[in-house]
PDB file of C-alpha atoms in Angstrom:
ATOM      1  CA  UNK X   1     -81.603 198.177  89.496  1.00  0.00           C
ATOM      2  CA  UNK X   2     -82.937 201.539  90.598  1.00  0.00           C
ATOM      3  CA  UNK X   3     -81.223 203.307  93.476  1.00  0.00           C
ATOM      4  CA  UNK X   4     -83.502 205.502  95.596  1.00  0.00           C
ATOM      5  CA  UNK X   5     -82.466 209.128  95.870  1.00  0.00           C
ATOM      6  CA  UNK X   6     -82.277 210.263  99.472  1.00  0.00           C
ATOM      7  CA  UNK X   7     -84.259 213.397 100.111  1.00  0.00           C
ATOM      8  CA  UNK X   8     -82.214 215.976 101.988  1.00  0.00           C
ATOM      9  CA  UNK X   9     -83.973 218.153 104.516  1.00  0.00           C
ATOM     10  CA  UNK X  10     -85.036 221.343 102.805  1.00  0.00           C
ATOM     11  CA  UNK X  11     -83.655 223.559 105.575  1.00  0.00           C
ATOM     12  CA  UNK X  12     -80.397 223.854 103.623  1.00  0.00           C
ATOM     13  CA  UNK X  13     -80.026 224.888  99.997  1.00  0.00           C
ATOM     14  CA  UNK X  14     -78.626 222.294  97.618  1.00  0.00           C
ATOM     15  CA  UNK X  15     -76.036 222.892  94.924  1.00  0.00           C
ATOM     16  CA  UNK X  16     -76.295 220.964  91.681  1.00  0.00           C
ATOM     17  CA  UNK X  17     -72.805 220.496  90.267  1.00  0.00           C
ATOM     18  CA  UNK X  18     -73.055 219.709  86.565  1.00  0.00           C
ATOM     19  CA  UNK X  19     -70.005 218.882  84.443  1.00  0.00           C
ATOM     20  CA  UNK X  20     -70.215 219.308  80.684  1.00  0.00           C
ATOM     21  CA  UNK X  21     -67.690 217.940  78.175  1.00  0.00           C
ATOM     22  CA  UNK X  22     -68.582 220.108  75.191  1.00  0.00           C
ATOM     23  CA  UNK X  23     -67.563 219.242  71.649  1.00  0.00           C
ATOM     24  CA  UNK X  24     -64.708 221.614  70.797  1.00  0.00           C
ATOM     25  CA  UNK X  25     -66.552 223.074  67.807  1.00  0.00           C
ATOM     26  CA  UNK X  26     -69.724 223.640  69.855  1.00  0.00           C
ATOM     27  CA  UNK X  27     -68.373 225.791  72.717  1.00  0.00           C
ATOM     28  CA  UNK X  28     -69.746 229.083  71.339  1.00  0.00           C
ATOM     29  CA  UNK X  29     -73.194 227.549  70.772  1.00  0.00           C
ATOM     30  CA  UNK X  30     -73.116 225.926  74.233  1.00  0.00           C
ATOM     31  CA  UNK X  31     -72.463 229.305  75.856  1.00  0.00           C
ATOM     32  CA  UNK X  32     -75.008 231.102  73.649  1.00  0.00           C
ATOM     33  CA  UNK X  33     -77.759 228.667  74.643  1.00  0.00           C
ATOM     34  CA  UNK X  34     -76.815 228.502  78.326  1.00  0.00           C
ATOM     35  CA  UNK X  35     -76.612 232.284  78.828  1.00  0.00           C
ATOM     36  CA  UNK X  36     -80.352 232.976  78.533  1.00  0.00           C
ATOM     37  CA  UNK X  37     -81.124 230.033  80.840  1.00  0.00           C
ATOM     38  CA  UNK X  38     -78.846 231.448  83.532  1.00  0.00           C
ATOM     39  CA  UNK X  39     -80.321 234.921  83.015  1.00  0.00           C
ATOM     40  CA  UNK X  40     -83.866 233.580  83.467  1.00  0.00           C
ATOM     41  CA  UNK X  41     -83.050 231.365  86.467  1.00  0.00           C
ATOM     42  CA  UNK X  42     -81.998 234.284  88.641  1.00  0.00           C
ATOM     43  CA  UNK X  43     -85.623 235.453  88.790  1.00  0.00           C
ATOM     44  CA  UNK X  44     -86.972 232.159  90.175  1.00  0.00           C
ATOM     45  CA  UNK X  45     -88.166 232.145  93.795  1.00  0.00           C
ATOM     46  CA  UNK X  46     -86.170 229.091  94.893  1.00  0.00           C
ATOM     47  CA  UNK X  47     -82.962 230.165  93.099  1.00  0.00           C
ATOM     48  CA  UNK X  48     -79.988 231.165  95.259  1.00  0.00           C
ATOM     49  CA  UNK X  49     -77.036 231.511  92.856  1.00  0.00           C
ATOM     50  CA  UNK X  50     -75.241 230.007  89.885  1.00  0.00           C
ATOM     51  CA  UNK X  51     -71.617 229.997  88.792  1.00  0.00           C
ATOM     52  CA  UNK X  52     -70.182 228.698  85.537  1.00  0.00           C
ATOM     53  CA  UNK X  53     -66.560 227.539  85.513  1.00  0.00           C
ATOM     54  CA  UNK X  54     -64.255 226.400  82.712  1.00  0.00           C
ATOM     55  CA  UNK X  55     -61.281 224.083  83.126  1.00  0.00           C
ATOM     56  CA  UNK X  56     -58.195 226.224  82.365  1.00  0.00           C
ATOM     57  CA  UNK X  57     -56.431 223.191  80.877  1.00  0.00           C
ATOM     58  CA  UNK X  58     -59.425 222.003  78.826  1.00  0.00           C
ATOM     59  CA  UNK X  59     -61.427 224.982  77.489  1.00  0.00           C
ATOM     60  CA  UNK X  60     -64.260 222.714  76.359  1.00  0.00           C
ATOM     61  CA  UNK X  61     -64.965 221.315  79.859  1.00  0.00           C
ATOM     62  CA  UNK X  62     -67.368 223.365  81.964  1.00  0.00           C
ATOM     63  CA  UNK X  63     -68.782 222.991  85.433  1.00  0.00           C
ATOM     64  CA  UNK X  64     -72.013 224.695  86.445  1.00  0.00           C
ATOM     65  CA  UNK X  65     -72.913 225.155  90.098  1.00  0.00           C
ATOM     66  CA  UNK X  66     -76.619 225.929  90.611  1.00  0.00           C
ATOM     67  CA  UNK X  67     -77.851 226.482  94.165  1.00  0.00           C
ATOM     68  CA  UNK X  68     -81.564 226.169  94.930  1.00  0.00           C
ATOM     69  CA  UNK X  69     -83.635 226.077  98.126  1.00  0.00           C
ATOM     70  CA  UNK X  70     -86.157 223.409  97.101  1.00  0.00           C
ATOM     71  CA  UNK X  71     -85.293 220.100  95.400  1.00  0.00           C
ATOM     72  CA  UNK X  72     -88.931 219.299  94.625  1.00  0.00           C
ATOM     73  CA  UNK X  73     -89.294 222.648  92.849  1.00  0.00           C
ATOM     74  CA  UNK X  74     -86.100 222.038  90.854  1.00  0.00           C
ATOM     75  CA  UNK X  75     -87.102 218.550  89.722  1.00  0.00           C
ATOM     76  CA  UNK X  76     -90.804 219.129  89.107  1.00  0.00           C
ATOM     77  CA  UNK X  77     -90.980 222.781  88.042  1.00  0.00           C
ATOM     78  CA  UNK X  78     -87.640 224.394  87.184  1.00  0.00           C
ATOM     79  CA  UNK X  79     -86.333 221.684  84.859  1.00  0.00           C
ATOM     80  CA  UNK X  80     -89.523 222.024  82.798  1.00  0.00           C
ATOM     81  CA  UNK X  81     -89.530 225.817  82.404  1.00  0.00           C
ATOM     82  CA  UNK X  82     -90.055 226.937  78.778  1.00  0.00           C
ATOM     83  CA  UNK X  83     -86.803 228.931  78.826  1.00  0.00           C
ATOM     84  CA  UNK X  84     -84.899 225.634  79.202  1.00  0.00           C
ATOM     85  CA  UNK X  85     -86.452 223.893  76.158  1.00  0.00           C
ATOM     86  CA  UNK X  86     -83.951 224.966  73.485  1.00  0.00           C
ATOM     87  CA  UNK X  87     -81.064 224.277  75.863  1.00  0.00           C
ATOM     88  CA  UNK X  88     -82.225 220.763  76.725  1.00  0.00           C
ATOM     89  CA  UNK X  89     -83.060 219.964  73.091  1.00  0.00           C
ATOM     90  CA  UNK X  90     -79.529 220.895  71.972  1.00  0.00           C
ATOM     91  CA  UNK X  91     -77.524 219.043  74.624  1.00  0.00           C
ATOM     92  CA  UNK X  92     -77.026 215.810  72.668  1.00  0.00           C
ATOM     93  CA  UNK X  93     -75.567 217.769  69.749  1.00  0.00           C
ATOM     94  CA  UNK X  94     -73.388 219.939  71.998  1.00  0.00           C
ATOM     95  CA  UNK X  95     -71.851 217.356  74.303  1.00  0.00           C
ATOM     96  CA  UNK X  96     -69.078 214.850  73.648  1.00  0.00           C
ATOM     97  CA  UNK X  97     -70.352 212.692  76.518  1.00  0.00           C
ATOM     98  CA  UNK X  98     -73.337 212.741  78.878  1.00  0.00           C
ATOM     99  CA  UNK X  99     -73.276 215.463  81.506  1.00  0.00           C
ATOM    100  CA  UNK X 100     -72.450 214.454  85.057  1.00  0.00           C
ATOM    101  CA  UNK X 101     -74.766 215.733  87.790  1.00  0.00           C
ATOM    102  CA  UNK X 102     -74.116 215.636  91.536  1.00  0.00           C
ATOM    103  CA  UNK X 103     -76.035 217.236  94.394  1.00  0.00           C
ATOM    104  CA  UNK X 104     -74.157 218.837  97.279  1.00  0.00           C
ATOM    105  CA  UNK X 105     -75.112 220.625 100.498  1.00  0.00           C
ATOM    106  CA  UNK X 106     -72.946 223.280 102.087  1.00  0.00           C
ATOM    107  CA  UNK X 107     -70.966 222.337 105.178  1.00  0.00           C
ATOM    108  CA  UNK X 108     -68.901 225.500 105.544  1.00  0.00           C
ATOM    109  CA  UNK X 109     -68.328 228.794 103.734  1.00  0.00           C
ATOM    110  CA  UNK X 110     -65.574 231.262 104.591  1.00  0.00           C
TER     111      UNK X 110
END
């Protein structure tokens, strides 16, 4: 059964929180492939910011926070950018389990 995805109003940026469980022997390759993607993203019009975190207790578990102003642009344009091709093609070999993706909107920042 397919669950419809609610479309948030585009007045607020959305943050895509992506959790990666990387195979322990693939961490260096994971970071090497992700780095150029993050470097390229910062030049996109709808990009706001990105932050990559690592779990201090599990150095092979990463969480990426990508904030964008336009969900339609992310889903229909950004995910298909040529600079993402090598990254997307390698994910199955890099990850111990499928990545988890959640979408969040900001309520408060201090």
